[in-house]
PDB file of C-alpha atoms in Angstrom:
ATOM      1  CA  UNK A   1     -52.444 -34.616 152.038  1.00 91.00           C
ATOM      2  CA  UNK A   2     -52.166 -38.361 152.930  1.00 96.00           C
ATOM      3  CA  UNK A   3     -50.000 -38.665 155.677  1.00 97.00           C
ATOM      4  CA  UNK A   4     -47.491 -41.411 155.557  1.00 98.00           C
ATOM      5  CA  UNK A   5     -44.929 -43.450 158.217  1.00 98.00           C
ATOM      6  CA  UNK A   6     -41.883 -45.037 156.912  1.00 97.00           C
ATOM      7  CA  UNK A   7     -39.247 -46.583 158.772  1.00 97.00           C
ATOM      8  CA  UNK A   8     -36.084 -44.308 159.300  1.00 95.00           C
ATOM      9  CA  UNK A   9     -33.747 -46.816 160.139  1.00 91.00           C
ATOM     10  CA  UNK A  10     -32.636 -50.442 160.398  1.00 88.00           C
ATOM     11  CA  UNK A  11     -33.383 -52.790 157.870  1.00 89.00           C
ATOM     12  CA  UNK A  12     -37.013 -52.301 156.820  1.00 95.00           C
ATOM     13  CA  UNK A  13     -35.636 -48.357 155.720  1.00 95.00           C
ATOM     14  CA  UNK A  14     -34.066 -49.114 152.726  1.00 95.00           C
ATOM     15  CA  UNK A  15     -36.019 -51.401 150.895  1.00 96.00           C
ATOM     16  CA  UNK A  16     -38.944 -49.202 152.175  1.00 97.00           C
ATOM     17  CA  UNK A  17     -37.887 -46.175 150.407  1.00 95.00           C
ATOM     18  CA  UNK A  18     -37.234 -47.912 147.681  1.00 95.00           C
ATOM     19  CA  UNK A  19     -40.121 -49.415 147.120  1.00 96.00           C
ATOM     20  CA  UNK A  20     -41.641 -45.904 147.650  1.00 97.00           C
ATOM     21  CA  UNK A  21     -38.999 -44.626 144.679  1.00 95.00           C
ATOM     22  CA  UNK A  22     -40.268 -47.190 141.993  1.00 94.00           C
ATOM     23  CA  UNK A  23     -43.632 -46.378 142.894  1.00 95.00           C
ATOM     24  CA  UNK A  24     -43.220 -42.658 142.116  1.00 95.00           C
ATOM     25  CA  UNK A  25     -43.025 -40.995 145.261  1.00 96.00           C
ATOM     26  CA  UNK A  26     -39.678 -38.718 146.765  1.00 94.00           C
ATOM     27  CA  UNK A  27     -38.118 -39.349 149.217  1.00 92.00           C
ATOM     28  CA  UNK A  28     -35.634 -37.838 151.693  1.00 91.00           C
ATOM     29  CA  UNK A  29     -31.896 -37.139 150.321  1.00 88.00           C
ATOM     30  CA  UNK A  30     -30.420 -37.030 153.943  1.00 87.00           C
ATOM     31  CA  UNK A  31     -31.358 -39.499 156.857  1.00 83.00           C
ATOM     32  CA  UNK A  32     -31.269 -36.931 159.315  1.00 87.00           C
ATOM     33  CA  UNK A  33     -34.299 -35.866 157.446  1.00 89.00           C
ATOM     34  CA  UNK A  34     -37.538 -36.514 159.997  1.00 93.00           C
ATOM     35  CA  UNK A  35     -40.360 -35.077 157.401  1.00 94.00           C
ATOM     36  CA  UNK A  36     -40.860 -34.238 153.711  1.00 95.00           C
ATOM     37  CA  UNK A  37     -43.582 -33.316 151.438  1.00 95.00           C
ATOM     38  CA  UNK A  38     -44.031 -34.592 148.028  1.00 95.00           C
ATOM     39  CA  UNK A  39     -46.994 -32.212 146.491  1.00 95.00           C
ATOM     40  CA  UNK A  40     -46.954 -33.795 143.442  1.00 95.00           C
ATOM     41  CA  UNK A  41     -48.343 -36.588 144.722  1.00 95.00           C
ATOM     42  CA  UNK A  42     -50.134 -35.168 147.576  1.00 95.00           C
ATOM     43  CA  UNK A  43     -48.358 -37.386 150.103  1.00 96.00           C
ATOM     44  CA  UNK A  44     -46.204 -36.250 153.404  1.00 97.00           C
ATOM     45  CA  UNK A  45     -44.026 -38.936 154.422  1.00 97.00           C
ATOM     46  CA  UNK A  46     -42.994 -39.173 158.083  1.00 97.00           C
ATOM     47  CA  UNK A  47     -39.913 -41.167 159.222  1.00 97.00           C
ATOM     48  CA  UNK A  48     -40.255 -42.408 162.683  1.00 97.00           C
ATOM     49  CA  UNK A  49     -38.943 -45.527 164.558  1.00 95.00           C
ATOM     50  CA  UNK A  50     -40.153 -48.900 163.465  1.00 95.00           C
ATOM     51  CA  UNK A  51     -41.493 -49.848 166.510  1.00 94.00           C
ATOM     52  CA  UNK A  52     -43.389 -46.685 166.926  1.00 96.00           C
ATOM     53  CA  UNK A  53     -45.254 -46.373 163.501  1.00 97.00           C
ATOM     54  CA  UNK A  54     -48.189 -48.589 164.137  1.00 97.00           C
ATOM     55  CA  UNK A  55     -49.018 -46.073 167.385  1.00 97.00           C
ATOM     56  CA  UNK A  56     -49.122 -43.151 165.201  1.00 97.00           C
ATOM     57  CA  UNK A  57     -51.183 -44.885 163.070  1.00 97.00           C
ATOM     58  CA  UNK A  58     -53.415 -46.159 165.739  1.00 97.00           C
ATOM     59  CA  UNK A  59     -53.970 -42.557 167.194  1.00 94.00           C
ATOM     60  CA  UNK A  60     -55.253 -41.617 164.297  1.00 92.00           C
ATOM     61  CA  UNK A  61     -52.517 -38.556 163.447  1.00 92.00           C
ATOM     62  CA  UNK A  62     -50.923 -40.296 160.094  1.00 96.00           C
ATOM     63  CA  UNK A  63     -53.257 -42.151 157.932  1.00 96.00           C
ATOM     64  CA  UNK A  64     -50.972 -45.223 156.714  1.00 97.00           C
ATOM     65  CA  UNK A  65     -47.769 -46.630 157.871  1.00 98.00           C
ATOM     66  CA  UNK A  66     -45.098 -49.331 156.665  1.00 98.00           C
ATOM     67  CA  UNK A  67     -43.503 -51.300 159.584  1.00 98.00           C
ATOM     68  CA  UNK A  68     -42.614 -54.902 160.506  1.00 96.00           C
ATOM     69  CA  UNK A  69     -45.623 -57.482 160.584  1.00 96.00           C
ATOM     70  CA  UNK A  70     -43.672 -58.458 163.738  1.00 94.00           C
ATOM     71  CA  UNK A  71     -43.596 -54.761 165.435  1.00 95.00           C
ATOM     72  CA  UNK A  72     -47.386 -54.319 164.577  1.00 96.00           C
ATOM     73  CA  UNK A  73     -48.582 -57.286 166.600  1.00 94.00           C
ATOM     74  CA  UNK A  74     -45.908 -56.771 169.258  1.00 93.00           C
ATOM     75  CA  UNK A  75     -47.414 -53.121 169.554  1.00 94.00           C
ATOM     76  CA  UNK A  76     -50.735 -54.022 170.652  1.00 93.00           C
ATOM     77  CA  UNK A  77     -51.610 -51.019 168.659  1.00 95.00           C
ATOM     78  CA  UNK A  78     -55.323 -50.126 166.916  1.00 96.00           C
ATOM     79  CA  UNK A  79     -53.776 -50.999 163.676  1.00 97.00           C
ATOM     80  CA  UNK A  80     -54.074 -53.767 160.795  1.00 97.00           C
ATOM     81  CA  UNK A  81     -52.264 -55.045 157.826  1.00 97.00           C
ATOM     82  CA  UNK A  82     -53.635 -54.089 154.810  1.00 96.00           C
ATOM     83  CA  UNK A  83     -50.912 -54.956 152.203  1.00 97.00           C
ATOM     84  CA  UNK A  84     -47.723 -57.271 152.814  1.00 97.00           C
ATOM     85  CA  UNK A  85     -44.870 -55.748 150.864  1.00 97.00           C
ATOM     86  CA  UNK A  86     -42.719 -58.999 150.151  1.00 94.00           C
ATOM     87  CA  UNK A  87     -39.217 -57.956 151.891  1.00 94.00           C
ATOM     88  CA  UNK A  88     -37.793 -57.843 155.462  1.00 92.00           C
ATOM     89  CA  UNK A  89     -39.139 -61.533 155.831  1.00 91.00           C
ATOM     90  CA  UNK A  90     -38.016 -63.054 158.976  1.00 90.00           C
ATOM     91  CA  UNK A  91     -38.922 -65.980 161.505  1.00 92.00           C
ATOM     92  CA  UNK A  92     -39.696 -65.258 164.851  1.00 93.00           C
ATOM     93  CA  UNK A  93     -38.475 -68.376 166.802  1.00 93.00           C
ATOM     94  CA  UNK A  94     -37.553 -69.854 170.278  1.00 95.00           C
ATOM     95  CA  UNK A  95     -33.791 -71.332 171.001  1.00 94.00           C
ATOM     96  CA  UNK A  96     -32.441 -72.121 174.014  1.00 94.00           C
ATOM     97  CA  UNK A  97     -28.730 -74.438 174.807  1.00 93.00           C
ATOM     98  CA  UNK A  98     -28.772 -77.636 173.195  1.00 92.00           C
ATOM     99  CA  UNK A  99     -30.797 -80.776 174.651  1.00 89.00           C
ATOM    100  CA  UNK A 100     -32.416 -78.224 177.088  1.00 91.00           C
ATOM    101  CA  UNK A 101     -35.775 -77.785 174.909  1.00 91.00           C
ATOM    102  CA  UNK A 102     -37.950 -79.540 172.290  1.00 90.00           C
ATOM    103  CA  UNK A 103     -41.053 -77.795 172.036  1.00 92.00           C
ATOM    104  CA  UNK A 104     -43.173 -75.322 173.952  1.00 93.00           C
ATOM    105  CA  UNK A 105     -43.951 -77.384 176.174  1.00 94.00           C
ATOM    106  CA  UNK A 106     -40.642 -77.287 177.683  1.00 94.00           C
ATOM    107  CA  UNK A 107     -41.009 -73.900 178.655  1.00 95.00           C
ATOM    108  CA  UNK A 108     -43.774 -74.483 181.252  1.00 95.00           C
ATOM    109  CA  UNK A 109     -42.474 -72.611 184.608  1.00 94.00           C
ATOM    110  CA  UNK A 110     -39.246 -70.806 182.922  1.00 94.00           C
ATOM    111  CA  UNK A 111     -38.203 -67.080 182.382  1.00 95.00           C
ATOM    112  CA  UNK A 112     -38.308 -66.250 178.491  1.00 96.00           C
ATOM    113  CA  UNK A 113     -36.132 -63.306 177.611  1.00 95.00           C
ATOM    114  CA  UNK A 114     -37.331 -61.117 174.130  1.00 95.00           C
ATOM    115  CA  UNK A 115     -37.234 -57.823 172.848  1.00 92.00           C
ATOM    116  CA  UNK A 116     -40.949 -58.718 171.832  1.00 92.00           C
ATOM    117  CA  UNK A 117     -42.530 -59.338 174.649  1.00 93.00           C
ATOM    118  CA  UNK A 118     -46.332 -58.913 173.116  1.00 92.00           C
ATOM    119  CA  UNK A 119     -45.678 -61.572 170.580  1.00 94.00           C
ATOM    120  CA  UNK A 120     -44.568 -63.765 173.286  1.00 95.00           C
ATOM    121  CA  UNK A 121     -47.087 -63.677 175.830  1.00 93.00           C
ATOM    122  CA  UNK A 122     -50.229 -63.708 173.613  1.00 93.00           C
ATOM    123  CA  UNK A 123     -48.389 -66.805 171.743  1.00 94.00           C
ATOM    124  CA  UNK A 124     -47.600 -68.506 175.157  1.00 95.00           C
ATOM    125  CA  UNK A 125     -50.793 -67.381 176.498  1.00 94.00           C
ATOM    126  CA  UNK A 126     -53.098 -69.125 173.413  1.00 93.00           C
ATOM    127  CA  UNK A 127     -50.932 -72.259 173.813  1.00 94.00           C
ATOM    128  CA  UNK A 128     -52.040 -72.307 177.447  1.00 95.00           C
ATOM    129  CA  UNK A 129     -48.096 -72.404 178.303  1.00 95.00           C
ATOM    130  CA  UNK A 130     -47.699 -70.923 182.470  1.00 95.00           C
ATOM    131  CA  UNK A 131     -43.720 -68.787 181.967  1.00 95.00           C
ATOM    132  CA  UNK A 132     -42.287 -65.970 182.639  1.00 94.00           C
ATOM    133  CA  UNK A 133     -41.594 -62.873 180.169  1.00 95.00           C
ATOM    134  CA  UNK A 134     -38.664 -60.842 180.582  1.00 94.00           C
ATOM    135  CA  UNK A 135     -38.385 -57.812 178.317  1.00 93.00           C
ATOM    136  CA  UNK A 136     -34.935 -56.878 176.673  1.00 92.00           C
ATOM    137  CA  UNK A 137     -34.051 -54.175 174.494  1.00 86.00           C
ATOM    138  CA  UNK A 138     -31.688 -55.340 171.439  1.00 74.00           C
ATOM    139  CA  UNK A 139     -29.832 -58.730 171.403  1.00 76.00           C
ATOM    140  CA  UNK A 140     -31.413 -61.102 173.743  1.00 89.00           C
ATOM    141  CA  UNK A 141     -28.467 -63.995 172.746  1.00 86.00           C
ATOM    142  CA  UNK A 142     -26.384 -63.526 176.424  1.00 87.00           C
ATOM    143  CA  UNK A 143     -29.709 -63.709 178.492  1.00 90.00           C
ATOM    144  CA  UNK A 144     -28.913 -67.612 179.055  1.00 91.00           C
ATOM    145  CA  UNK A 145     -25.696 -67.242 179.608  1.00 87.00           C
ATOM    146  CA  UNK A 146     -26.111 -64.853 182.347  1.00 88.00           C
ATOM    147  CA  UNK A 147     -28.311 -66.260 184.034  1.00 89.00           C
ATOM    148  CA  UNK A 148     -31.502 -64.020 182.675  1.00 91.00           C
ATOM    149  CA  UNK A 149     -33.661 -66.657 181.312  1.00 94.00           C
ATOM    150  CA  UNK A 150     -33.316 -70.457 179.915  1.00 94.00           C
ATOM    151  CA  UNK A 151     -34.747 -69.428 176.872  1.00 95.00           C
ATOM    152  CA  UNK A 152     -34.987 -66.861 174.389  1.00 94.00           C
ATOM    153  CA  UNK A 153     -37.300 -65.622 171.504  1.00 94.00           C
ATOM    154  CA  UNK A 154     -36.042 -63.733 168.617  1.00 90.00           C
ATOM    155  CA  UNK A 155     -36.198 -63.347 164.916  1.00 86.00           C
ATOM    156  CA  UNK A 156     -33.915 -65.484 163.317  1.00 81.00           C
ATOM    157  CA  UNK A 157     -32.897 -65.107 159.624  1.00 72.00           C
ATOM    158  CA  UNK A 158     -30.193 -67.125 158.768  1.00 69.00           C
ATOM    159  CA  UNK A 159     -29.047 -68.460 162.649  1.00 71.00           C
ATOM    160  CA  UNK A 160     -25.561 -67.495 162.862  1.00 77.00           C
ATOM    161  CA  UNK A 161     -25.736 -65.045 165.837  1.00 80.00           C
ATOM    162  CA  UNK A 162     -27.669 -68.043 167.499  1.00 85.00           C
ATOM    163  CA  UNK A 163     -25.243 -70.668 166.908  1.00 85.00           C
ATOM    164  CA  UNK A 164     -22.430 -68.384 167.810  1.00 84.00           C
ATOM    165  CA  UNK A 165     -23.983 -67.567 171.079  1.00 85.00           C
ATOM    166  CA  UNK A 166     -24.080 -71.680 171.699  1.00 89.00           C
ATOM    167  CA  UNK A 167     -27.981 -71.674 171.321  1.00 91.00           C
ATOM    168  CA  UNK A 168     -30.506 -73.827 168.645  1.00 91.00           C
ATOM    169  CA  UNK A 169     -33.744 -72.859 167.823  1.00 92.00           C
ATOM    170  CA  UNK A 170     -36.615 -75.141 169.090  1.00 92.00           C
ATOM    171  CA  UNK A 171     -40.399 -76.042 168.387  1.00 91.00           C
ATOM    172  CA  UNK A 172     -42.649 -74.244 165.839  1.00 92.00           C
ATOM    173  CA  UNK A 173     -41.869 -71.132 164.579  1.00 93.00           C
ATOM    174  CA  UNK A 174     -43.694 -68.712 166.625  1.00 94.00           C
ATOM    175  CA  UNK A 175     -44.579 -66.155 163.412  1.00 94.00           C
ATOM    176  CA  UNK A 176     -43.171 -65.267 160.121  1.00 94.00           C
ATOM    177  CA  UNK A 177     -42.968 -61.792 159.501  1.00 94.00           C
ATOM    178  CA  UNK A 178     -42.425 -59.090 156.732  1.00 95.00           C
ATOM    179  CA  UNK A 179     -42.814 -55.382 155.526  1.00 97.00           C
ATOM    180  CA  UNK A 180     -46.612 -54.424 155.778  1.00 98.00           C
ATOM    181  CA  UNK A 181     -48.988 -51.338 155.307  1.00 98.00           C
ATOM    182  CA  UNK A 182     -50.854 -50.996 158.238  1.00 98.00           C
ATOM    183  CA  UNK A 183     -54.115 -48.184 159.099  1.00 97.00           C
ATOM    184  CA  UNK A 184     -56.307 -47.912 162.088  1.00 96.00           C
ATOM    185  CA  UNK A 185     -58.716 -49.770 162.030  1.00 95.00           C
ATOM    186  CA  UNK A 186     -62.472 -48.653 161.513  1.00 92.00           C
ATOM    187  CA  UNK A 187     -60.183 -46.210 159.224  1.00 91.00           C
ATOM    188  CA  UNK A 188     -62.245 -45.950 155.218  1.00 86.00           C
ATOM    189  CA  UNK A 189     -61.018 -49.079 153.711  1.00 79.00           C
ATOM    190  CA  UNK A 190     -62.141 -46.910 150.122  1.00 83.00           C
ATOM    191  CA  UNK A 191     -60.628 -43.486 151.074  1.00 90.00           C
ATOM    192  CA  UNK A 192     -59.147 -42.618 147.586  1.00 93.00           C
ATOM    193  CA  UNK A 193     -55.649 -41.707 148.386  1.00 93.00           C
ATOM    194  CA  UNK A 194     -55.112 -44.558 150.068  1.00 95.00           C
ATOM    195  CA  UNK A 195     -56.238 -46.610 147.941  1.00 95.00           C
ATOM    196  CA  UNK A 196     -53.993 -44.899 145.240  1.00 95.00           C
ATOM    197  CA  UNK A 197     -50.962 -45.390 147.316  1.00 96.00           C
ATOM    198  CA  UNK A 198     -51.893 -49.598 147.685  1.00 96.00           C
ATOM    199  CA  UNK A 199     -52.220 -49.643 144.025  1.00 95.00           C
ATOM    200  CA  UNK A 200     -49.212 -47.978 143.714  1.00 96.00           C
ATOM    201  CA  UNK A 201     -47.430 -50.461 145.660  1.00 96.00           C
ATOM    202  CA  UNK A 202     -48.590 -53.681 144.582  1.00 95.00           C
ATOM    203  CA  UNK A 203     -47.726 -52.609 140.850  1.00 94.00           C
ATOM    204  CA  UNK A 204     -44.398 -52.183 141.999  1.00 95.00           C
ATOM    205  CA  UNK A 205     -44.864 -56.176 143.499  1.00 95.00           C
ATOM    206  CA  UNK A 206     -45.773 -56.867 140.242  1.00 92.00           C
ATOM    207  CA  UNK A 207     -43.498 -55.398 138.358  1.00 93.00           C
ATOM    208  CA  UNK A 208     -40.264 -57.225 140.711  1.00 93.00           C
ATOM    209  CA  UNK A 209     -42.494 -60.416 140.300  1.00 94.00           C
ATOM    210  CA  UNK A 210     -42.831 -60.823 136.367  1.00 96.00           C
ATOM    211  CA  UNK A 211     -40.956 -59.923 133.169  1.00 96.00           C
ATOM    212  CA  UNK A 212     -42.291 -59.334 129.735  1.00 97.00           C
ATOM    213  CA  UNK A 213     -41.786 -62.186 127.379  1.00 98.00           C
ATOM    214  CA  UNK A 214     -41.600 -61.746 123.810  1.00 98.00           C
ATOM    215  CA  UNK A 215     -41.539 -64.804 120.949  1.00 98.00           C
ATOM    216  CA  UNK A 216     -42.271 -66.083 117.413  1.00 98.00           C
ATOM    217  CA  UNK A 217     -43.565 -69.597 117.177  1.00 97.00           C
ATOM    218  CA  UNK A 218     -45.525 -71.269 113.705  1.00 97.00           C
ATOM    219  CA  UNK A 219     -49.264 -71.329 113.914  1.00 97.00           C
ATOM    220  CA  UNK A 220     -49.442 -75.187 114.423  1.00 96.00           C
ATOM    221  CA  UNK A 221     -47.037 -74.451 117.767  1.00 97.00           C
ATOM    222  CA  UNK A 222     -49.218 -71.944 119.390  1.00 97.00           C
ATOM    223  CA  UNK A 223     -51.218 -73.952 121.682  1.00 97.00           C
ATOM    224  CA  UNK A 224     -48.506 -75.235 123.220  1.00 97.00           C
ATOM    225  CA  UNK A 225     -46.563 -72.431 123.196  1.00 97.00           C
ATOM    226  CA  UNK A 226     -49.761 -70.356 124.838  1.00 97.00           C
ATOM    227  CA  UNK A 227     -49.868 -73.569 127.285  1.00 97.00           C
ATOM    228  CA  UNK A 228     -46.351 -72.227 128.455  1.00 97.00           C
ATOM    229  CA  UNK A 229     -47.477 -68.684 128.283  1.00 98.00           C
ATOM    230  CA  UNK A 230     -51.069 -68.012 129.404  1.00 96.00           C
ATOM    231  CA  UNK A 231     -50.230 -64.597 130.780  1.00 93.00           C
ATOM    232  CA  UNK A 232     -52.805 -62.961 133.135  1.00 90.00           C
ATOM    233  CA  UNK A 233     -55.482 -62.457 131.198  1.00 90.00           C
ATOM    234  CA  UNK A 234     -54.202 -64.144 127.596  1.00 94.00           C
ATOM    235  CA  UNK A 235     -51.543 -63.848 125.662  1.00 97.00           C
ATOM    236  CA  UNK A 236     -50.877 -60.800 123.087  1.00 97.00           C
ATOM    237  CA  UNK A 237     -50.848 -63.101 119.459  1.00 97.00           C
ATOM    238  CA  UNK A 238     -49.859 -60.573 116.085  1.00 97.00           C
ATOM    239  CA  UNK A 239     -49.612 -62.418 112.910  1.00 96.00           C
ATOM    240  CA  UNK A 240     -45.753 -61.816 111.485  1.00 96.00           C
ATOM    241  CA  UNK A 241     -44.997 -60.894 107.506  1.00 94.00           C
ATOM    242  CA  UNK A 242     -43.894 -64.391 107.198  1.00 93.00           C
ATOM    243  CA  UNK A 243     -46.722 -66.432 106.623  1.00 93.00           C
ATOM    244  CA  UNK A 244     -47.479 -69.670 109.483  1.00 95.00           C
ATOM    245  CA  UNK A 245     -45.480 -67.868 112.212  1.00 97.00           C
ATOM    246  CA  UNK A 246     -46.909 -65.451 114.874  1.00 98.00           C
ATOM    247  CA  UNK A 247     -45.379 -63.046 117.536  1.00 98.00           C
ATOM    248  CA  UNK A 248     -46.453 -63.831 121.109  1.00 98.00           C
ATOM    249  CA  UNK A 249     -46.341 -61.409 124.131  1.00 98.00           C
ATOM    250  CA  UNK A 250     -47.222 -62.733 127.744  1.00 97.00           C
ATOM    251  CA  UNK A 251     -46.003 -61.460 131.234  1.00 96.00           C
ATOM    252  CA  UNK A 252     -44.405 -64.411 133.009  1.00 97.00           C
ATOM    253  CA  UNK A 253     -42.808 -65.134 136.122  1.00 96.00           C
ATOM    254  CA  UNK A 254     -39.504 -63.631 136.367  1.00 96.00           C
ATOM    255  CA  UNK A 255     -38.154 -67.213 138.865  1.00 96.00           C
ATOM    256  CA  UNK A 256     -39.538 -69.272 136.057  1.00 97.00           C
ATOM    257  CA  UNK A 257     -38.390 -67.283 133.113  1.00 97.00           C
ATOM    258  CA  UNK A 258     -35.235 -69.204 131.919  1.00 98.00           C
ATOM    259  CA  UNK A 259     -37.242 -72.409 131.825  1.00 98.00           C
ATOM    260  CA  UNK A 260     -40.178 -71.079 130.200  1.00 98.00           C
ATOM    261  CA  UNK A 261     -37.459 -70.121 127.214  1.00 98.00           C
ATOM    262  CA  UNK A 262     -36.037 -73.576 127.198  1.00 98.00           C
ATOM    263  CA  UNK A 263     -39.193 -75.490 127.060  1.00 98.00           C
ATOM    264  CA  UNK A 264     -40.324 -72.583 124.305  1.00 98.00           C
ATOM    265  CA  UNK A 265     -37.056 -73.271 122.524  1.00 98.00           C
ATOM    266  CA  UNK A 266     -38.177 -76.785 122.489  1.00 97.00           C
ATOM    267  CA  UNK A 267     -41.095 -76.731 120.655  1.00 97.00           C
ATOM    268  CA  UNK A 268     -39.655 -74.523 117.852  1.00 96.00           C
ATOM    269  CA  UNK A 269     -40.132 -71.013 119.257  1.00 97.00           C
ATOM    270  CA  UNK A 270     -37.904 -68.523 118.379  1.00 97.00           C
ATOM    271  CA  UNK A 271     -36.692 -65.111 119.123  1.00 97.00           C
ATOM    272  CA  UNK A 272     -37.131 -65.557 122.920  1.00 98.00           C
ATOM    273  CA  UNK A 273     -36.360 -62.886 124.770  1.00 98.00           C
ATOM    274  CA  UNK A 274     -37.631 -61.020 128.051  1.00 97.00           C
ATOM    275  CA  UNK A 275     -37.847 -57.314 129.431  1.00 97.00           C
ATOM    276  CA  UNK A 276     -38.174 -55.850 132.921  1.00 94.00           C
ATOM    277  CA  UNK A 277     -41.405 -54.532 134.138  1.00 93.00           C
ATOM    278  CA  UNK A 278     -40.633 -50.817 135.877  1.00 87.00           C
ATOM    279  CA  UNK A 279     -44.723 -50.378 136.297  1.00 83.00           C
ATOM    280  CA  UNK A 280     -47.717 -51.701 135.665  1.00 85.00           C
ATOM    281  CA  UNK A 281     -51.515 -51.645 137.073  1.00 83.00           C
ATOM    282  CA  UNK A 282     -53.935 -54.606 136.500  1.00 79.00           C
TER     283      UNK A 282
END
């Protein structure tokens, strides 16, 4: 069986299982849960700490895991990303108290105080910046205030907990992270369940990503209509019962679906309407 890490808590768990759902996999009813098997599908899921999946992975005793772009690199783990997976997007960023830091620079000879402190000394380290690394589990916000550090690096999604805390974020962002499928590397890049699983996945990316589109337009319309639809391979054109008009089927992006109808509405197409995508494989 392929042997499988997902996240059992925080907030890459949810969308992780999911994702797994959509793609046609079980998964556990109960969080207390630690291991299932889905025979079906040949596929035994393991849920395991974030932080900790890319070490399994790395040694080798589960084939593929899903974990935090961030967590992977902080890990220093044998493992690489094979497959980004679109949610659990974050910045990882430094902030400090107001007017005490504009870029890295600034952080020549101080104490930095993270919960990720492999991201931050291999970023410091390649931007040939001399400071010290303090490592904190959880919220690193009070480290300034007491004294800990005179600056901090975090992820930061929308900055509240930052401002609250009287900080501001500074300088480039250090990374940008998100859900990822990670393997050892020197693992078979073409072992067959694996790649099974991937294509599983990035149908379901798909699918979220685009709708169906259905229309009628008249012949003389169809360029442009096509121009507005080229699907991702070409269009699907059927001639209707009415002479001069056709039916037109293209997948389009779901963000850019309600203009695509206007500007289709436009040109004299008719009948526009769109569908959710629950699967597909291209």
């Amino acid at each position: 069986m392929l042997r499988i890490a997902v996240p059992n808590k925080g907030s890459l768990s949810g969308p992780a299982a999911e994702m797994l759902h959509e793609a046609g996999y079980q998964q556990r009813r109960e969080s207390k849960e630690l291991r299932i098997v889905d025979p079906e599908n040949e596929v035994e899921f393991f849920y395991l700490r974030p932080r900790d999946i890319a070490i399994y992975v790395s040694s080798g005793r589960l084939d593929i895991g899903i974990t935090g772009r961030d967590l992977l690199i902080d890990s220093g783990a044998d493992a690489e990303e094979i497959l980004p997976l679109g949610f659990a997007r974050s910045t990882f960023r430094f902030a400090a108290k107001p007017g005490t830091a504009n870029g890295i620079e600034d952080l020549k000879g101080k104490t930095i105080a993270t919960s990720y402190e492999g991201i931050v000394a291999g970023y410091l380290a390649d931007s040939g910046i001399d400071a010290s690394v303090v490592h904190l589990d959880g919220a690193v916000e009070t480290a300034i205030q007491l004294g800990v550090a005179e600056a901090i690096a975090d992820v930061v999604e929308t900055g509240t907990s930052l401002r609250n805390a009287g900080l501001e974020v500074f300088g480039e962002p250090i990374m940008k992270s998100e859900a990822v499928v990670v393997r050892r590397v020197g693992a078979d890049a073409d072992e067959p369940k694996v790649q099974q699983f991937l294509r599983r996945l990035q149908g379901v990316l798909v699918a979220r990503t685009y709708v169906m589109m259905d229309y009628d337009c008249r012949v003389e319309q169809l360029e442009k209509a096509v121009a507005l639809t080229p699907g991702l391979e070409s269009p699907t054109v059927s001639p209707l019962h009415n002479e001069g008009w056709v039916a037109v089927r293209a997948m389009v992006p779901a963000k850019e679906a309600q203009r695509i109808m206007d500007d289709l509405y436009e040109i004299g197409a008719r009948a526009i309407l769109t569908t959710a995508i629950h699967a597909c494989r291209l």
